[in-house]
Amino acid sequence: MKSLILVILLFGFSLMLNKTEFLFEEVSDTVLPLDALRNNSMDIEFSDLDKDGDMDAVIAMEFRPNVLLLNDGKGRFENASQGRLPQKNYDSEDIAIGDFDGDGDTDIIFVAEDDQHHEYYLNDGKAVFSDATHDFSFPSTCNAIDAGDFDSDGDLDLILGNAGQDYYLTNDGKGRFTNETKNRMPQDQNTTQDVQSVDFDKDGDLDLIIGNEDGNRLYLNDGNGNFGDATSQRLPIVDEETRKVDLADVDRDGDLDLFFSNVDFGKNKNNADRLLINNGKGFYVDETTQRYAVVNNMNTGDISFVDLDNDEDVDIVAANLFGGHLQVALNDGKGNFKEVTNEVFASKINGDAISVDIIDMNNDGWLDIYVGMFRGTDKFFFNKRK
């Protein structure tokens, strides 16, 4: 009997320990310049912009000047926008970062939707950005951008996801771009919300997965940066309005699976998110029902795949809009997810969350959470594991 009691006590202690391990504490008031982050965050990208060994942030703002946050190395961020990042009031929606001009530092491109004013900024190596927008004259109604070496020539090209035809912009190696859409991209007049690149068919080049408002697309690269539409062969099509696309090997079988974060902004779509499993050859099967055991009827703005519990598989943190709340789902190691939101946060995180990024912000070896809020103030959570 004593042995049984001991086992029960040890099991209960183990559960308590595991619960404590992944608690996150909101520290927004102490680490973020909140006045710069109230409303209109649309996208955030992290990179060591000033080369001091920690992760800084750049945030796309809708009809407000974009924001540059510099990290002090301990996860406290300073609003360094003035004097470092040109301040313009455009409808910024998405960000691409990368070394576009080949000088060894991280540059920034913002794309805009309603006013079509894209912005292109070059880094001097110390996170002071000069305006190179005069070399980026490609107006479009744009919600998404992705950078990659699509033509295998050693520099970063761009895909712009537009309302209407998406653009392919070829880099000359020095950060000057040419629109080569006509010869390289399938014709498509859908409204694109996200673009991600990955080698789906394992032939050594970058293919594209495109999240649209009326049917997603999968394009295969011929190796030279010319894309063909392989959607009907490789992707199960449903009537969905996808906000973001994410990829990860959820079932640990060596290939990349797909997650579509879905919304119903137009009031005519099923806003349930979808989890699609790769068969190993870049062909996908919808297995959402049997694998994703979460409340799945919110408008999901974004998710992040990340190993929250250090068990060598990817879990999910989901940012939801319009009456939703932040969600966390743990992976059982085989690609099956169970919601554990209440075990991770001390209270429900409500609000219009449109983006979520998980990274070690304070260099303590543990992953922290940044949530971009479309309405409300951005939120920051430190990992309490010690």
XYZ file of C-alpha atoms in Angstrom:
386
model
C 0.000 0.000 0.000
C 2.835 2.399 0.896
C 4.481 1.621 -2.431
C 1.275 2.449 -4.268
C 0.939 5.744 -2.402
C 4.563 6.581 -3.197
C 4.004 5.886 -6.885
C 0.904 8.105 -6.909
C 2.765 10.927 -5.144
C 5.702 10.698 -7.510
C 3.381 10.686 -10.518
C 1.536 13.746 -9.213
C 4.841 15.541 -8.574
C 5.974 14.690 -12.101
C 2.797 16.230 -13.547
C 3.293 19.365 -11.471
C 6.912 19.607 -12.621
C 5.970 19.220 -16.251
C 3.252 21.839 -15.889
C 5.670 24.296 -14.311
C 8.284 23.590 -16.972
C 6.304 25.179 -19.663
C 4.663 28.095 -18.006
C 5.179 31.426 -19.720
C 4.973 34.741 -17.902
C 3.909 37.971 -19.603
C 6.601 40.635 -19.225
C 5.413 43.093 -21.868
C 5.383 46.059 -19.484
C 9.044 45.641 -18.575
C 10.682 44.595 -21.849
C 8.727 46.274 -24.673
C 8.346 49.954 -25.668
C 4.568 49.638 -25.545
C 3.774 53.111 -26.886
C 5.252 52.085 -30.251
C 3.339 48.810 -30.338
C -0.286 49.756 -29.784
C -2.476 48.493 -32.641
C -1.776 47.681 -36.280
C 1.040 45.130 -35.995
C 0.880 42.960 -39.115
C 4.115 40.954 -39.243
C 7.343 40.599 -37.268
C 10.751 39.237 -38.210
C 13.680 38.558 -35.872
C 17.345 38.817 -36.809
C 20.597 40.102 -35.335
C 20.353 43.360 -37.231
C 23.198 45.180 -35.438
C 25.507 42.131 -35.170
C 25.822 42.224 -31.388
C 24.880 38.594 -30.791
C 21.188 38.892 -29.869
C 17.918 38.870 -31.765
C 16.442 42.209 -32.763
C 13.041 42.743 -34.344
C 11.414 44.626 -37.187
C 7.634 45.037 -37.267
C 5.366 45.869 -40.205
C 2.677 48.358 -39.191
C -0.562 49.025 -41.040
C -0.823 52.764 -41.816
C 1.750 53.609 -39.168
C 5.534 53.926 -39.412
C 7.249 50.539 -39.200
C 9.143 49.724 -36.015
C 12.729 48.645 -35.345
C 13.404 47.098 -31.919
C 16.975 46.553 -30.700
C 17.620 43.925 -28.031
C 19.922 44.732 -25.094
C 20.970 41.066 -24.892
C 18.659 40.303 -21.990
C 15.395 40.404 -23.898
C 14.609 44.055 -23.289
C 13.818 45.970 -26.461
C 14.407 49.623 -27.300
C 12.412 51.434 -29.963
C 15.309 52.390 -32.236
C 13.185 53.357 -35.242
C 13.969 57.073 -35.274
C 17.262 57.709 -37.043
C 17.685 54.071 -38.083
C 14.594 53.136 -40.106
C 12.848 55.596 -42.471
C 9.462 56.481 -40.970
C 6.621 56.430 -43.487
C 2.877 55.907 -43.110
C 2.116 53.115 -45.579
C -0.074 50.026 -45.417
C 2.730 47.592 -44.574
C 1.565 43.974 -44.421
C 4.551 41.617 -44.623
C 8.347 41.602 -44.348
C 11.254 39.902 -46.088
C 14.686 40.072 -44.483
C 17.980 38.903 -45.948
C 21.259 40.039 -47.432
C 19.844 41.304 -50.693
C 22.862 43.347 -51.813
C 25.491 40.753 -50.857
C 27.410 42.870 -48.343
C 27.053 40.518 -45.374
C 24.288 42.132 -43.336
C 20.502 41.864 -43.113
C 18.371 44.168 -45.263
C 14.600 44.708 -45.089
C 11.705 44.844 -47.545
C 8.174 45.785 -46.497
C 5.285 45.137 -48.866
C 2.027 47.106 -48.775
C -1.539 46.299 -49.675
C -3.989 49.170 -50.059
C -1.616 51.984 -51.010
C 0.865 49.729 -52.905
C 3.902 51.554 -51.441
C 6.554 48.874 -50.917
C 9.712 49.854 -49.003
C 13.284 48.623 -49.524
C 15.987 49.393 -46.952
C 19.680 48.497 -46.946
C 21.601 47.885 -43.714
C 24.970 49.598 -43.098
C 25.976 46.655 -40.862
C 25.046 48.466 -37.650
C 21.257 48.484 -38.050
C 21.087 51.879 -39.715
C 18.954 51.504 -42.832
C 19.145 53.625 -45.970
C 16.219 53.987 -48.343
C 16.695 52.054 -51.594
C 13.029 52.086 -52.564
C 13.913 53.931 -55.777
C 15.416 50.608 -56.920
C 12.222 48.728 -56.045
C 9.488 50.066 -58.300
C 7.010 47.171 -58.442
C 3.650 48.541 -57.268
C 1.072 45.890 -56.425
C -1.661 45.150 -53.923
C 0.532 42.883 -51.840
C 0.033 40.930 -48.612
C 2.973 38.541 -48.746
C 6.631 38.321 -49.683
C 9.175 35.494 -49.604
C 12.905 35.557 -50.343
C 14.940 32.660 -51.703
C 17.505 31.699 -54.311
C 14.928 30.428 -56.758
C 17.158 30.441 -59.859
C 20.157 28.883 -58.069
C 22.582 31.708 -58.889
C 23.649 32.459 -55.308
C 21.543 35.514 -54.430
C 18.098 36.137 -52.948
C 15.200 36.547 -55.363
C 11.669 37.502 -54.323
C 8.107 36.286 -54.703
C 5.421 38.924 -54.080
C 2.008 37.506 -53.205
C -0.538 39.915 -54.669
C -4.231 40.469 -55.145
C -4.061 39.258 -58.713
C -0.954 37.937 -60.424
C 1.918 37.122 -58.044
C 5.325 38.542 -59.023
C 8.725 36.926 -59.481
C 11.578 39.411 -58.977
C 15.083 38.316 -59.967
C 18.108 39.692 -58.071
C 21.209 40.706 -60.048
C 23.415 39.856 -57.045
C 23.766 43.472 -55.946
C 20.258 43.988 -54.652
C 18.708 45.259 -57.874
C 15.568 43.442 -58.977
C 13.881 42.748 -62.316
C 10.288 41.623 -62.770
C 10.387 38.299 -64.670
C 6.890 37.136 -63.746
C 5.652 36.547 -67.277
C 8.253 33.901 -68.097
C 8.528 32.266 -64.683
C 5.160 32.143 -62.856
C 1.832 30.415 -63.612
C -1.005 32.802 -64.354
C -3.294 33.200 -61.344
C -5.593 36.069 -60.358
C -6.328 34.921 -56.796
C -5.657 37.060 -53.717
C -2.539 35.750 -51.987
C -2.053 36.102 -48.232
C 1.162 34.106 -47.715
C 4.054 32.564 -49.653
C 6.560 30.008 -48.356
C 9.396 28.278 -50.208
C 10.716 24.769 -49.626
C 11.981 21.838 -51.688
C 8.799 19.752 -51.894
C 9.977 17.231 -54.488
C 13.526 16.884 -53.084
C 15.258 17.817 -56.332
C 17.508 20.454 -54.789
C 15.609 23.656 -55.627
C 13.017 25.805 -53.879
C 9.354 25.236 -54.697
C 6.437 27.390 -53.524
C 3.348 26.918 -51.393
C 0.941 29.830 -51.725
C -1.850 30.590 -49.252
C -4.793 32.264 -50.989
C -8.200 33.598 -50.087
C -9.875 31.204 -52.556
C -7.799 28.057 -52.920
C -4.128 27.430 -52.169
C -1.461 26.580 -54.741
C 1.674 24.426 -54.906
C 4.239 25.321 -57.580
C 7.273 23.232 -58.522
C 10.576 24.770 -59.617
C 12.382 23.364 -62.662
C 15.739 24.225 -61.065
C 16.194 27.442 -62.995
C 13.517 29.489 -61.273
C 10.640 28.611 -63.577
C 7.513 27.439 -61.756
C 4.774 25.051 -62.832
C 1.425 24.520 -61.101
C 1.305 21.090 -59.425
C -1.626 21.867 -57.130
C -4.141 19.392 -58.510
C -1.690 16.501 -58.261
C -0.202 17.215 -54.837
C -2.611 19.249 -52.699
C -6.123 18.357 -51.533
C -8.218 21.386 -52.434
C -11.014 22.724 -50.252
C -12.837 26.040 -50.168
C -10.786 27.904 -47.562
C -9.432 31.371 -46.841
C -5.843 30.877 -45.715
C -4.014 33.599 -43.808
C -0.657 31.855 -43.214
C 1.203 28.718 -44.286
C 3.690 26.883 -42.054
C 5.806 23.771 -42.612
C 7.407 21.294 -40.230
C 8.036 17.562 -39.895
C 5.229 16.970 -37.398
C 5.317 13.153 -37.527
C 9.133 12.856 -37.574
C 9.290 10.823 -40.771
C 11.851 13.030 -42.481
C 9.608 15.194 -44.686
C 7.778 18.484 -44.272
C 4.088 18.569 -43.447
C 1.789 21.571 -43.958
C -0.398 23.703 -41.729
C -2.879 26.206 -43.135
C -3.981 28.938 -40.697
C -7.478 29.762 -41.884
C -9.895 32.651 -41.357
C -13.347 33.666 -42.527
C -12.986 37.374 -43.099
C -15.343 37.184 -46.080
C -18.049 35.377 -44.045
C -18.403 32.546 -46.557
C -15.667 30.026 -45.670
C -14.950 27.342 -43.075
C -12.350 28.905 -40.795
C -11.062 25.584 -39.425
C -7.289 25.239 -39.735
C -5.902 22.301 -41.723
C -3.031 19.916 -41.023
C -1.784 18.127 -44.143
C 0.625 15.192 -43.969
C 3.364 14.589 -46.542
C 3.593 11.067 -47.996
C 7.367 11.419 -48.350
C 7.279 12.527 -51.969
C 5.659 15.929 -51.624
C 2.050 14.763 -51.980
C -0.336 15.779 -49.180
C -3.299 14.223 -47.346
C -5.617 16.179 -45.058
C -5.473 14.506 -41.623
C -6.744 17.401 -39.521
C -9.661 15.539 -37.965
C -7.641 12.629 -36.624
C -4.544 14.587 -35.593
C -5.500 18.089 -34.400
C -7.444 17.784 -31.124
C -7.917 21.479 -30.379
C -10.736 23.977 -30.520
C -10.589 24.591 -34.250
C -13.220 27.193 -35.086
C -11.365 30.478 -34.564
C -9.856 32.872 -37.097
C -6.179 31.901 -36.925
C -3.815 34.670 -37.952
C -0.612 32.660 -37.576
C 1.021 29.692 -35.874
C 4.557 28.762 -34.905
C 5.945 25.244 -34.897
C 8.373 24.848 -31.988
C 9.528 22.195 -29.517
C 8.119 23.682 -26.314
C 8.577 20.668 -24.050
C 12.040 19.558 -25.230
C 10.870 16.120 -26.377
C 12.337 16.478 -29.892
C 9.080 17.056 -31.764
C 7.357 20.266 -32.866
C 4.422 21.665 -30.931
C 2.077 24.466 -32.023
C 1.364 27.943 -30.682
C -1.563 29.560 -32.504
C -2.482 33.255 -32.641
C -6.196 33.853 -33.169
C -8.223 36.918 -34.165
C -11.660 38.405 -33.538
C -12.703 36.946 -30.219
C -10.167 34.129 -30.195
C -7.310 33.512 -27.805
C -3.761 32.211 -27.911
C -3.632 28.401 -28.088
C -0.938 25.816 -27.398
C -1.058 22.215 -28.628
C 1.528 19.558 -27.765
C 2.706 16.879 -30.177
C 2.785 13.258 -28.997
C 5.819 12.588 -31.208
C 3.754 11.054 -33.983
C 2.111 14.206 -35.292
C -0.988 14.118 -33.091
C -1.739 17.349 -31.230
C -3.598 17.927 -27.954
C -4.496 21.359 -26.626
C -2.775 22.297 -23.355
C -3.295 26.059 -23.360
C -4.376 26.205 -19.725
C -1.212 24.415 -18.626
C 1.082 26.849 -20.387
C -0.393 30.241 -19.502
C -1.631 31.320 -16.087
C -4.717 32.863 -17.720
C -6.339 32.994 -21.145
C -4.539 35.360 -23.543
C -7.358 37.137 -25.361
C -7.187 39.691 -28.140
C -6.697 39.996 -31.880
C -3.376 38.185 -32.279
C -2.215 38.203 -35.892
C 1.346 36.867 -35.588
C 3.374 34.753 -33.195
C 7.143 34.215 -33.073
C 9.023 31.949 -30.693
C 12.720 32.454 -30.147
C 15.233 32.811 -27.307
C 15.024 36.563 -26.772
C 17.142 36.860 -23.603
C 19.908 34.341 -24.346
C 19.059 32.058 -21.417
C 18.692 28.927 -23.549
C 14.884 28.818 -23.350
C 12.313 29.824 -25.955
C 10.226 32.946 -25.405
C 7.059 34.109 -27.168
C 6.307 37.369 -28.989
C 2.710 37.987 -30.075
C 1.859 40.717 -32.594
C -1.574 42.220 -31.987
C -3.663 43.588 -34.838
C -5.882 45.366 -32.325
C -4.379 45.997 -28.899
C -0.765 46.058 -27.760
C 1.867 43.473 -28.678
C 2.643 40.923 -25.962
C 5.859 39.298 -24.796
C 6.231 36.162 -22.669
C 9.396 34.906 -20.983
C 9.879 31.199 -20.524
C 9.944 30.522 -16.765
C 11.954 27.299 -16.982
C 15.183 27.528 -15.034
